[in-house]
mmCIF file with all atom_site columns, C-alpha atoms in Angstrom:
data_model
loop_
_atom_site.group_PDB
_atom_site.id
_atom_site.type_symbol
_atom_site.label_atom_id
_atom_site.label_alt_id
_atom_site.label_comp_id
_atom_site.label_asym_id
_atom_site.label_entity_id
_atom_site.label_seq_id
_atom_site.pdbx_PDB_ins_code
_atom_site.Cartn_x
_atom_site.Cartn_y
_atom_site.Cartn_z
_atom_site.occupancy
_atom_site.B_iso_or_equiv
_atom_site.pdbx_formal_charge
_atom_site.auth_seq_id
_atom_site.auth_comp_id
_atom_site.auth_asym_id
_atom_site.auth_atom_id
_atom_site.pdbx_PDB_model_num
ATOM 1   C CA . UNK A 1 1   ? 100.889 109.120 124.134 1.00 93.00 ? 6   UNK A CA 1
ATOM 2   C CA . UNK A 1 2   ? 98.970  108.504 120.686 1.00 97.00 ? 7   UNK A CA 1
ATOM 3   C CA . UNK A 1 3   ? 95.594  110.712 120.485 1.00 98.00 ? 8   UNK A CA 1
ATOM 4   C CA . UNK A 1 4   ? 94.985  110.374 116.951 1.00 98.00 ? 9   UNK A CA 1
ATOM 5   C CA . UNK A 1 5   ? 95.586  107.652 114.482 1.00 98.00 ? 10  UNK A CA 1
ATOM 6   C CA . UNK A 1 6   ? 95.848  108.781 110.678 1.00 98.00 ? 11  UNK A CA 1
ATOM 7   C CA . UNK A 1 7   ? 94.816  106.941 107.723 1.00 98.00 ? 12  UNK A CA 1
ATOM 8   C CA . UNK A 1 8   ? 96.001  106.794 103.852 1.00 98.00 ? 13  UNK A CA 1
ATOM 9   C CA . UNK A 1 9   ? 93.085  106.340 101.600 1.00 97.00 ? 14  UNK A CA 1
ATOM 10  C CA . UNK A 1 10  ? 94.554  104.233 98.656  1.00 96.00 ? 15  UNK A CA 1
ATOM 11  C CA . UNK A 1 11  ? 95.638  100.741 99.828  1.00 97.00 ? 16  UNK A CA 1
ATOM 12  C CA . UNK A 1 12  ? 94.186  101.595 103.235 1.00 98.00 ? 17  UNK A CA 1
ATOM 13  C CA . UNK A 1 13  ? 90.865  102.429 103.069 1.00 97.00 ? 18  UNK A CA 1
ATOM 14  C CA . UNK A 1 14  ? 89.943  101.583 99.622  1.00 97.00 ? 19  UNK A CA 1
ATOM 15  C CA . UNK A 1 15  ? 91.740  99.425  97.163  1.00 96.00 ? 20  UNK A CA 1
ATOM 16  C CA . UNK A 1 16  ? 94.359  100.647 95.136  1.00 96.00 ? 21  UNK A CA 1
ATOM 17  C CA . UNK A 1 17  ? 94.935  97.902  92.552  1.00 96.00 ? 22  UNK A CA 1
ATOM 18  C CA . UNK A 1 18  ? 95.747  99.796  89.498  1.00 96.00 ? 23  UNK A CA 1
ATOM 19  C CA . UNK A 1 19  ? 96.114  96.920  86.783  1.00 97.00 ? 24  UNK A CA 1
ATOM 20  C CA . UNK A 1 20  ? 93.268  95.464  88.041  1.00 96.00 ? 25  UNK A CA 1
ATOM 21  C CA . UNK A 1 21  ? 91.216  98.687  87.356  1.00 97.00 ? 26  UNK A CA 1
ATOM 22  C CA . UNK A 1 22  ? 92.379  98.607  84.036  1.00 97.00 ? 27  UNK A CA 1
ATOM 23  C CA . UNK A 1 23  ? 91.718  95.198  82.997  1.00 97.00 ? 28  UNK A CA 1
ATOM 24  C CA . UNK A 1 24  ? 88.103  95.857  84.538  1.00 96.00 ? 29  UNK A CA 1
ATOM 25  C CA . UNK A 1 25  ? 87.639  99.236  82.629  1.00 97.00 ? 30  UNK A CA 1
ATOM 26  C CA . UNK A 1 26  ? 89.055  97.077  79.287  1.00 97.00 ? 31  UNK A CA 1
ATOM 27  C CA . UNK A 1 27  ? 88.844  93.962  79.759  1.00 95.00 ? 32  UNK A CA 1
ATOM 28  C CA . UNK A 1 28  ? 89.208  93.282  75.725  1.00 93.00 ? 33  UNK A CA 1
ATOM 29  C CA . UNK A 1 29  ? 92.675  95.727  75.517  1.00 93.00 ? 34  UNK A CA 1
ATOM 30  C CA . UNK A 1 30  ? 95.459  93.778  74.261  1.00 92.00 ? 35  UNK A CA 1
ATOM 31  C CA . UNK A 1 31  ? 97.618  96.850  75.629  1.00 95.00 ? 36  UNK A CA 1
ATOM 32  C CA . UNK A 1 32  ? 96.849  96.890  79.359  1.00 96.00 ? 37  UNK A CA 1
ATOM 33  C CA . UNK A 1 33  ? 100.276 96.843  80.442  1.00 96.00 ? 38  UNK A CA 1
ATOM 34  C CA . UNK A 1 34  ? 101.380 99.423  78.270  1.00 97.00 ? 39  UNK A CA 1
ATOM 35  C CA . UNK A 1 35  ? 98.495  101.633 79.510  1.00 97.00 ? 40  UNK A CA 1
ATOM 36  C CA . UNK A 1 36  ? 99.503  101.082 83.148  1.00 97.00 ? 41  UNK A CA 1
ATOM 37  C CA . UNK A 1 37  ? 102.922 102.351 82.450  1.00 97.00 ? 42  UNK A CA 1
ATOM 38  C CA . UNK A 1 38  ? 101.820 105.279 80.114  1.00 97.00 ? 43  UNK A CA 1
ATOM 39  C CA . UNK A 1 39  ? 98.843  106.257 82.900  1.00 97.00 ? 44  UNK A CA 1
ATOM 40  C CA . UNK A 1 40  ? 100.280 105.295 86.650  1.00 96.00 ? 45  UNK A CA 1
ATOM 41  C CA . UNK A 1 41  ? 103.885 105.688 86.086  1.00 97.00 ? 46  UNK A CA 1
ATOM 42  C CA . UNK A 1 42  ? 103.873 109.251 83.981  1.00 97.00 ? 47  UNK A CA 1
ATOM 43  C CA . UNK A 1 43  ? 105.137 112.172 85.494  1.00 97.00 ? 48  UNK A CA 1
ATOM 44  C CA . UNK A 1 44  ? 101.026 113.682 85.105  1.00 97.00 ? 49  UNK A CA 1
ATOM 45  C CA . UNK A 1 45  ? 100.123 111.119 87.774  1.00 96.00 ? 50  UNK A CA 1
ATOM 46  C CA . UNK A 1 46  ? 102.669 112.741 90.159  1.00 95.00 ? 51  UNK A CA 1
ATOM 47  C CA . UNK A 1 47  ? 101.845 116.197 89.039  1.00 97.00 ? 52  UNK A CA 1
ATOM 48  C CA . UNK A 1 48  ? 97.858  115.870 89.394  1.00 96.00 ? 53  UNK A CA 1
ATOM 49  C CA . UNK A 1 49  ? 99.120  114.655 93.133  1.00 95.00 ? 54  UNK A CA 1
ATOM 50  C CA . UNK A 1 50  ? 100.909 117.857 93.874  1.00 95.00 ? 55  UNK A CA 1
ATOM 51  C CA . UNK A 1 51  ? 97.303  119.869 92.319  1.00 96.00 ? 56  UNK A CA 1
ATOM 52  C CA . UNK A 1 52  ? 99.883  120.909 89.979  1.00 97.00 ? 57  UNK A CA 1
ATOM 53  C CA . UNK A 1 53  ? 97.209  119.606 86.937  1.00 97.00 ? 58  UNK A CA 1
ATOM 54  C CA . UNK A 1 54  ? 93.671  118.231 87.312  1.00 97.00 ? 59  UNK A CA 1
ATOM 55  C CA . UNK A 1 55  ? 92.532  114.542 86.512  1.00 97.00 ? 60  UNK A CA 1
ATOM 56  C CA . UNK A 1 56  ? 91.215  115.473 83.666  1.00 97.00 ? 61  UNK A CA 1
ATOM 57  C CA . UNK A 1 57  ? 93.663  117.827 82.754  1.00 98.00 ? 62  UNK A CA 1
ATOM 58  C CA . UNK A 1 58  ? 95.991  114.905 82.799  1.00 98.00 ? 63  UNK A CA 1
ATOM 59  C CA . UNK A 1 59  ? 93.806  113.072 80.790  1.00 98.00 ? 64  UNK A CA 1
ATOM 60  C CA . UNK A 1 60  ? 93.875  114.665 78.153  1.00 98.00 ? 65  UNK A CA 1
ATOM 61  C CA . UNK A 1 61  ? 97.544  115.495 78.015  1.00 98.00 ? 66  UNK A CA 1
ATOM 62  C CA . UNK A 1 62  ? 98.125  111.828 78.463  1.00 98.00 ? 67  UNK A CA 1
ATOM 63  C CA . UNK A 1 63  ? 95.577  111.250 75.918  1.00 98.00 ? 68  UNK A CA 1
ATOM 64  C CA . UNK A 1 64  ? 97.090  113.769 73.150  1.00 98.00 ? 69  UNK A CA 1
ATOM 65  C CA . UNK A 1 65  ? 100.245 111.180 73.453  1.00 96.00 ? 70  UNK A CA 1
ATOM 66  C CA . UNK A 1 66  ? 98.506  107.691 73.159  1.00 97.00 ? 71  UNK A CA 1
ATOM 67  C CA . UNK A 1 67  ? 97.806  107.888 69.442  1.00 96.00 ? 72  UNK A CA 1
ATOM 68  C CA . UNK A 1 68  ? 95.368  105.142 68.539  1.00 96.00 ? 73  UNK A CA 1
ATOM 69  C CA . UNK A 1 69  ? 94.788  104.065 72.556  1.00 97.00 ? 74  UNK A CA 1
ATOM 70  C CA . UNK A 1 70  ? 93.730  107.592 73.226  1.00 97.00 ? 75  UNK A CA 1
ATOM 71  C CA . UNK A 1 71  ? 90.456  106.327 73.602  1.00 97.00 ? 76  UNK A CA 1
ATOM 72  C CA . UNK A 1 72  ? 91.119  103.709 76.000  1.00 97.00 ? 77  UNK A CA 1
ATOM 73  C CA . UNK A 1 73  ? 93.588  106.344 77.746  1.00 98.00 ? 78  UNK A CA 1
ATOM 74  C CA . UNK A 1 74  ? 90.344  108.192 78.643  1.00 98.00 ? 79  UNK A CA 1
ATOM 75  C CA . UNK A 1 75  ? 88.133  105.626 80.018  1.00 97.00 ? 80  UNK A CA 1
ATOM 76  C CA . UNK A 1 76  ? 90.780  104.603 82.182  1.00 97.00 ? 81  UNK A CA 1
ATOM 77  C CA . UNK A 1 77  ? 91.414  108.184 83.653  1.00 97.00 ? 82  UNK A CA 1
ATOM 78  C CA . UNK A 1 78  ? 87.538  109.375 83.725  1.00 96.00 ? 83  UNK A CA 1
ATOM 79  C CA . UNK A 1 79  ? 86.879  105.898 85.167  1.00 96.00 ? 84  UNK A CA 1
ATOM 80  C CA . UNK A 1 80  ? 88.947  104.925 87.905  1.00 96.00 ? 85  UNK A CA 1
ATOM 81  C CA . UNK A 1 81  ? 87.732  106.666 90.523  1.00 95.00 ? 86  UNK A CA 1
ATOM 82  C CA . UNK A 1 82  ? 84.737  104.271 90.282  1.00 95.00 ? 87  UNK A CA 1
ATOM 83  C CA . UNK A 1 83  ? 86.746  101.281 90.660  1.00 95.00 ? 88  UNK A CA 1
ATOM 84  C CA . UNK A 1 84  ? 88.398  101.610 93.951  1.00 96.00 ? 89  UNK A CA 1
ATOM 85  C CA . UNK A 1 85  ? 86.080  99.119  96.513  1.00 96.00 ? 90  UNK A CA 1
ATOM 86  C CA . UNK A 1 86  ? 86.074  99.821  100.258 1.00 96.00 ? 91  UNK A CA 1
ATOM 87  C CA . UNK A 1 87  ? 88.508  97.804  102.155 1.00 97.00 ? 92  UNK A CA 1
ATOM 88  C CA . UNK A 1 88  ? 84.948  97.223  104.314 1.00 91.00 ? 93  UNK A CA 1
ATOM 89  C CA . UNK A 1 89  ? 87.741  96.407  108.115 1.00 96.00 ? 94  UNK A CA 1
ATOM 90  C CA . UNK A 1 90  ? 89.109  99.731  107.400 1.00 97.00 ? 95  UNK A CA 1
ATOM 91  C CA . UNK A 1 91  ? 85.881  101.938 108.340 1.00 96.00 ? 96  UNK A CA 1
ATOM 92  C CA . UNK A 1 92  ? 84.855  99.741  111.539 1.00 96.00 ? 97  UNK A CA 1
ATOM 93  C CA . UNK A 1 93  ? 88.807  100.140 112.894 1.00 97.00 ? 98  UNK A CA 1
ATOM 94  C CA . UNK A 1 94  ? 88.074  103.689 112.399 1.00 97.00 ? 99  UNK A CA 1
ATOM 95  C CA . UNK A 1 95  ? 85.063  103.549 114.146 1.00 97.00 ? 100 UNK A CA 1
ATOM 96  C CA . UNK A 1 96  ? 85.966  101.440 117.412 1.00 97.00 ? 101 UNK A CA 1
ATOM 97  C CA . UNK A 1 97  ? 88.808  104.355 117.441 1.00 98.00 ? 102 UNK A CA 1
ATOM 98  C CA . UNK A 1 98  ? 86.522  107.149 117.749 1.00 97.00 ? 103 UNK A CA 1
ATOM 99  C CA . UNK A 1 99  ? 84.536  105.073 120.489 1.00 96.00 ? 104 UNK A CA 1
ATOM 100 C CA . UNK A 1 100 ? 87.809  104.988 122.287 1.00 96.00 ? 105 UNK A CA 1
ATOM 101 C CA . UNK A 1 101 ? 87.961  108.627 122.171 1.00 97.00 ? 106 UNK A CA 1
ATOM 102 C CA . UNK A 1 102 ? 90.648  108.531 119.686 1.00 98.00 ? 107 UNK A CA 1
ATOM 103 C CA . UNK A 1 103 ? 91.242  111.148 116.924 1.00 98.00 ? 108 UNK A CA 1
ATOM 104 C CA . UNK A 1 104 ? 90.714  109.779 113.379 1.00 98.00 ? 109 UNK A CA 1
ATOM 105 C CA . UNK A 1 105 ? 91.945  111.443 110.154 1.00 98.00 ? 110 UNK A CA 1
ATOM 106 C CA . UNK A 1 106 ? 93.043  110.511 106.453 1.00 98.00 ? 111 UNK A CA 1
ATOM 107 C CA . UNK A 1 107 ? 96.030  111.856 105.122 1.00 98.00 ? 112 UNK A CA 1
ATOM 108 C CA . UNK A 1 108 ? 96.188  110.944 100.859 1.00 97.00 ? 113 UNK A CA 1
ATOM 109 C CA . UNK A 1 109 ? 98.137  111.429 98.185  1.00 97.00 ? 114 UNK A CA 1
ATOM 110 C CA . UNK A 1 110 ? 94.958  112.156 95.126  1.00 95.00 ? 115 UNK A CA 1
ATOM 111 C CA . UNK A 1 111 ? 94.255  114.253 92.745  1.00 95.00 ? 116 UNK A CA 1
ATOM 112 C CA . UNK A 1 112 ? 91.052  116.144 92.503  1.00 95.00 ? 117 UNK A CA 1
ATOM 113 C CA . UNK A 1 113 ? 89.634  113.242 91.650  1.00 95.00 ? 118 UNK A CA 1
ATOM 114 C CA . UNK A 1 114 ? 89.580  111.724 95.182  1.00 94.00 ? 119 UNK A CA 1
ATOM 115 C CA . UNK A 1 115 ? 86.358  113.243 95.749  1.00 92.00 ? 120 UNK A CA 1
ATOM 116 C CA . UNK A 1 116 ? 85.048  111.448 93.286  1.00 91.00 ? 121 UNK A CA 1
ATOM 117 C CA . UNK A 1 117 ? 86.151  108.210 95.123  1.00 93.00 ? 122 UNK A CA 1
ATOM 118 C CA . UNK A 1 118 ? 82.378  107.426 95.838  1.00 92.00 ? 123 UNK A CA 1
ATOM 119 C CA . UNK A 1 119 ? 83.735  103.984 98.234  1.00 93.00 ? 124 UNK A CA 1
ATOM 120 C CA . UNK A 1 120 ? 85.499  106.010 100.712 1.00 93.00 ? 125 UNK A CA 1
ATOM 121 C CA . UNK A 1 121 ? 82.180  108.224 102.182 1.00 92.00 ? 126 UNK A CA 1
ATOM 122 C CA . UNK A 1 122 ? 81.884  105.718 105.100 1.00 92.00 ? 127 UNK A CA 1
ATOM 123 C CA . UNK A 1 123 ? 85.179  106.723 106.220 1.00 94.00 ? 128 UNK A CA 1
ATOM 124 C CA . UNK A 1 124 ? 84.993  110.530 104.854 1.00 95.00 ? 129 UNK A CA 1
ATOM 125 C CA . UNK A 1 125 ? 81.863  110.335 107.659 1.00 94.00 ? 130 UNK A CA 1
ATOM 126 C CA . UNK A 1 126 ? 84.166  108.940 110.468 1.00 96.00 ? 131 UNK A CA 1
ATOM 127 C CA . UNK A 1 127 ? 87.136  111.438 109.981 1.00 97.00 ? 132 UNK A CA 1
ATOM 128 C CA . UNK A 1 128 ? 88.016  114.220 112.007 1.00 98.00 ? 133 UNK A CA 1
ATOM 129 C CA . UNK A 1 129 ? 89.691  115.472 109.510 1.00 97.00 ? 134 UNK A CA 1
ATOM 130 C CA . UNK A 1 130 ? 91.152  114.786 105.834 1.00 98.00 ? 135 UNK A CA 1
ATOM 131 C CA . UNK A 1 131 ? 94.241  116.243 104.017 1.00 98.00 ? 136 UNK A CA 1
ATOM 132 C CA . UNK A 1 132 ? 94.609  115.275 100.108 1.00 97.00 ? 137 UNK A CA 1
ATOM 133 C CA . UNK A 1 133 ? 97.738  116.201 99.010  1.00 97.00 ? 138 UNK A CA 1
ATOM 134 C CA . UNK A 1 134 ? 96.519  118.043 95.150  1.00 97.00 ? 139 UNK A CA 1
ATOM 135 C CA . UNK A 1 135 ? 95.185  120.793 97.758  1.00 96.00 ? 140 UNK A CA 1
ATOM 136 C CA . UNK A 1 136 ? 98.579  121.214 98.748  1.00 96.00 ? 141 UNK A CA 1
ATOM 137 C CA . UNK A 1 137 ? 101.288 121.669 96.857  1.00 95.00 ? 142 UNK A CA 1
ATOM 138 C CA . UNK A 1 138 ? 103.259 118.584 98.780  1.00 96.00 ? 143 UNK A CA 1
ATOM 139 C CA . UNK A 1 139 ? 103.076 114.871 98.350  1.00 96.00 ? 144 UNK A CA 1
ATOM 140 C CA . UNK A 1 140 ? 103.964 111.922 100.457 1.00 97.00 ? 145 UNK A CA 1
ATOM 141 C CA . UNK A 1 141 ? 107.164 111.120 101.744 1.00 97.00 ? 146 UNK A CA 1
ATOM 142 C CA . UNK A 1 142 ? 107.908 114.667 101.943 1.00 97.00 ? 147 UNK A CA 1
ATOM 143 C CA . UNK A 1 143 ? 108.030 115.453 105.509 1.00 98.00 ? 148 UNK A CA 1
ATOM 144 C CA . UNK A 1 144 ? 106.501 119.160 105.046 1.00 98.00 ? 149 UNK A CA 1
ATOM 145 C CA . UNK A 1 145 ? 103.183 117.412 104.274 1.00 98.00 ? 150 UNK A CA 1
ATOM 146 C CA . UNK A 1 146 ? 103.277 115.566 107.413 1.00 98.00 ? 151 UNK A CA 1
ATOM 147 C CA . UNK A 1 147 ? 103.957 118.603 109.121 1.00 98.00 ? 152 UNK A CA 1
ATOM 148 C CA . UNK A 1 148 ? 101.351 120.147 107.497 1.00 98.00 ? 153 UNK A CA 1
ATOM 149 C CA . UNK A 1 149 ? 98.819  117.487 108.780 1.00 98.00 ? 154 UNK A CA 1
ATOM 150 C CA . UNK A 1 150 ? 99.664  118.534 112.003 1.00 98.00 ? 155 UNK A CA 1
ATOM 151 C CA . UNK A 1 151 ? 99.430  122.466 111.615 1.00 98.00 ? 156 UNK A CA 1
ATOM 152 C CA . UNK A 1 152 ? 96.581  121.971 109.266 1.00 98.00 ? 157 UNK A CA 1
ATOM 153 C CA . UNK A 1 153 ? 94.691  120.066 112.384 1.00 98.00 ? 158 UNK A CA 1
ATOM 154 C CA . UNK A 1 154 ? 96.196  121.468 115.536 1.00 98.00 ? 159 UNK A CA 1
ATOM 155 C CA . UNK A 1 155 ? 98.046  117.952 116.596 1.00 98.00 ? 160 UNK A CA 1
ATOM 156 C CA . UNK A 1 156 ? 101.574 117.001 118.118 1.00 98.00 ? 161 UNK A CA 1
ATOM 157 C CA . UNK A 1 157 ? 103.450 114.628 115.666 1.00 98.00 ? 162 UNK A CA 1
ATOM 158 C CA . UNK A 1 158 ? 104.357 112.233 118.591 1.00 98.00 ? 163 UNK A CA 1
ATOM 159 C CA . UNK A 1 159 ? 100.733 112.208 119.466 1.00 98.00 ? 164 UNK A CA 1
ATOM 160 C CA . UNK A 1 160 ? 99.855  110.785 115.968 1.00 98.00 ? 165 UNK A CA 1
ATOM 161 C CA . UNK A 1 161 ? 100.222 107.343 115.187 1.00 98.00 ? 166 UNK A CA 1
ATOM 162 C CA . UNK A 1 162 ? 99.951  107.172 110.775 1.00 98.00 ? 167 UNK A CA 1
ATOM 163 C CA . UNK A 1 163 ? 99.271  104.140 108.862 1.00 98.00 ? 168 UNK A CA 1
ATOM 164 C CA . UNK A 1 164 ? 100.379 103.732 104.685 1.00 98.00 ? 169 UNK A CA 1
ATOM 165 C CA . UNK A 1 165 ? 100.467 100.773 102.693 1.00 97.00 ? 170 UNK A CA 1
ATOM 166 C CA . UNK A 1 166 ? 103.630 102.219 101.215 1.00 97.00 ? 171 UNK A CA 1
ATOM 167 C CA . UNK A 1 167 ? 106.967 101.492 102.741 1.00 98.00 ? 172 UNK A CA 1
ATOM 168 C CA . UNK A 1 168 ? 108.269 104.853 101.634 1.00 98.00 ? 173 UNK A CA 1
ATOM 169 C CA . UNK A 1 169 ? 105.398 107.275 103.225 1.00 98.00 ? 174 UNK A CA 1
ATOM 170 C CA . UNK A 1 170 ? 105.808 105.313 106.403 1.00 98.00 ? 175 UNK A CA 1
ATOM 171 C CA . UNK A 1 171 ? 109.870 106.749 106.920 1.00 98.00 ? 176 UNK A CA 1
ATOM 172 C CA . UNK A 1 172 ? 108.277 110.282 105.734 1.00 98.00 ? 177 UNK A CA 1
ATOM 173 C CA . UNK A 1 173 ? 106.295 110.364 108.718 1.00 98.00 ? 178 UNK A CA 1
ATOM 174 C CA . UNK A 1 174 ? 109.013 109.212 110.956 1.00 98.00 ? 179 UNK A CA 1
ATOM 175 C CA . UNK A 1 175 ? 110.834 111.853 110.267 1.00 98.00 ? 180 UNK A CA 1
ATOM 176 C CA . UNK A 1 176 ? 108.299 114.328 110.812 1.00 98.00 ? 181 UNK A CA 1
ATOM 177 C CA . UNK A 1 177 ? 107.700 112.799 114.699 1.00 98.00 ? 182 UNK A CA 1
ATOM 178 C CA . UNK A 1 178 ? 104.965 110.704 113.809 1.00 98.00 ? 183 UNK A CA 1
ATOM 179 C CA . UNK A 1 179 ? 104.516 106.979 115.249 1.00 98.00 ? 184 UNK A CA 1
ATOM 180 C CA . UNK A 1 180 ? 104.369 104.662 111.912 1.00 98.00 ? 185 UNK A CA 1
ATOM 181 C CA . UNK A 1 181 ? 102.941 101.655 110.975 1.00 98.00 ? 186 UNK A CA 1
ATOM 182 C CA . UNK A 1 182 ? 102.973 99.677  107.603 1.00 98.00 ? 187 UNK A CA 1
ATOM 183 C CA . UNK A 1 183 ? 99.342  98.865  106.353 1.00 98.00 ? 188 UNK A CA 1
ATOM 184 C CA . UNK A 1 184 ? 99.217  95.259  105.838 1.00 97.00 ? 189 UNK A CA 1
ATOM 185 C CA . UNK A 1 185 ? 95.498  94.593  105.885 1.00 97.00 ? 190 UNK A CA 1
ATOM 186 C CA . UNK A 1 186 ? 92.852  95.676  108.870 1.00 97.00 ? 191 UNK A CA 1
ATOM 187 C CA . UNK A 1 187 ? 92.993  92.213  110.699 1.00 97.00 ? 192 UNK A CA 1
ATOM 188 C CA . UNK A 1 188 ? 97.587  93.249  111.069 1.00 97.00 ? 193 UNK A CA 1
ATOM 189 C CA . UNK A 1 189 ? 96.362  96.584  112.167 1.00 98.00 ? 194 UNK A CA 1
ATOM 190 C CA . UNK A 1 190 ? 93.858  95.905  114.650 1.00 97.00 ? 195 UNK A CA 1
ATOM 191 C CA . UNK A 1 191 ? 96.465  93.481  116.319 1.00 97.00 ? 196 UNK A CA 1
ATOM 192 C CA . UNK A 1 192 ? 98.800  96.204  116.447 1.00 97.00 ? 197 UNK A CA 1
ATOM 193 C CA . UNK A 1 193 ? 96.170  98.526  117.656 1.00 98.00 ? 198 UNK A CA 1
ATOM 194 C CA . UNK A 1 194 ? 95.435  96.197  120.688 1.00 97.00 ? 199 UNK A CA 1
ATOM 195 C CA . UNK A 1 195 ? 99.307  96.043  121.132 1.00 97.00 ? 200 UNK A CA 1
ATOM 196 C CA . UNK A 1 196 ? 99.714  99.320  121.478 1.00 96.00 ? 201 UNK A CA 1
ATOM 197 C CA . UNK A 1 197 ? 96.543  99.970  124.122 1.00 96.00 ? 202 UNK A CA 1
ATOM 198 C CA . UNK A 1 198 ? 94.729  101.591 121.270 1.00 97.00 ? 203 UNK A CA 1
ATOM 199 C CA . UNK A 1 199 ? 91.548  98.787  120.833 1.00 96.00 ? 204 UNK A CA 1
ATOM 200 C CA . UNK A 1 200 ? 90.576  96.284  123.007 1.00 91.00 ? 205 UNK A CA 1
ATOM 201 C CA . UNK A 1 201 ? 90.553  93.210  121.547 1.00 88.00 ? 206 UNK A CA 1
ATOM 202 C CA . UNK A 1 202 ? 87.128  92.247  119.975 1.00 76.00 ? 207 UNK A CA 1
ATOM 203 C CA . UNK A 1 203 ? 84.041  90.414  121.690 1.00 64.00 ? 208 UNK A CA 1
ATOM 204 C CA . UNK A 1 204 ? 82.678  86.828  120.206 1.00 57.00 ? 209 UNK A CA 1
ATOM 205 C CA . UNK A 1 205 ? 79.794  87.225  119.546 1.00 57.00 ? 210 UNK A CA 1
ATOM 206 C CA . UNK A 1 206 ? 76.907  85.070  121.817 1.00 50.00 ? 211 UNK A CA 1
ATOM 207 C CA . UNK A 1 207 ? 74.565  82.507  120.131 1.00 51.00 ? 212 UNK A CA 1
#
């Protein structure tokens, strides 16, 4: 029986569109691309996941290596936090939950800079509980973290139902015991909610 339903952050509850953030951050950088590769597919990005280096730490290391787009290297890292916009369904889905008497948590892979994340408060104000992963050591799809979730919070795996944009951090918590489901928007999700006995389907409104 599902108690509690778990939420990613990123892609979930607020956007994670990285080339977007870039373009919005530099909109007159010729080099965009090449920033998204050097910046969101380094190894510093994984590392400041794991809390093995800060955001800014990162930043700077990535910065040291940019030569002339060093610059441009730091305004994206000091400024992306501020460019992540509420996915606004996620927060009420979270919200009819807890009126259902349903658990409600986030489970993220961040850095130290998801606090920073100023978009995700509404749902920071919902959850019973939140797990980033730089505070742990562990990242998603390694099952420890998911097992960690559940030690962390006192739940059953098979009472936890977890929800990820990402393909790959959906089979992670499968194999920890968790029920999974594949974000796909809030409107997919509350129609698997209702499936599942979670929600009741929504009201029309009366004029």
């Amino acid at each position: 029986m599902i108690k509690n339903v778990v939420f990613d952050m990123g892609g979930v509850i607020a956007e994670w569109k990285p080339r977007e953030i870039i373009a919005r951050l530099l909109p007159q950088s010729e080099r965009r691309e090449w920033l998204y590769e050097h910046i969101m597919l380094s190894p510093e990005w994984g590392m400041m996941d794991k809390g093995e280096i800060t955001n800014e730490q990162a930043a700077e290391r990535l910065a040291a290596s940019a030569g002339e787009l060093a610059g441009e290297v730091l305004r994206v890292m000091r400024g992306w936090p501020a460019q992540m916009p509420l996915i606004e369904g996620t927060p009420k889905l979270m919200r009819r939950l807890k009126g259902r008497g349903l658990g409600v948590y986030i489970l993220s892979n961040a850095s130290d800079a998801f606090w920073q994340i100023g978009s995700v408060k509404p749902a920071l104000a919902l959850a019973d509980g939140v797990l980033v992963s730089c505070e742990t050591g562990l990242s998603k799809p390694d099952v420890r973290i998911y097992e960690l979730f559940c030690e962390r919070f006192s739940l059953k795996a098979e009472e936890c139902l977890f929800t990820d944009d990402m393909a790959q951090n959906i089979e992670g918590a499968k194999k920890a015991g968790m029920r999974a489901l594949l974000f796909e928007g809030p409107s997919a999700l509350e129609k698997e909610l209702i499936t599942l006995g979670l929600l009741q389907p929504s009201q029309p409104k009366a004029f």
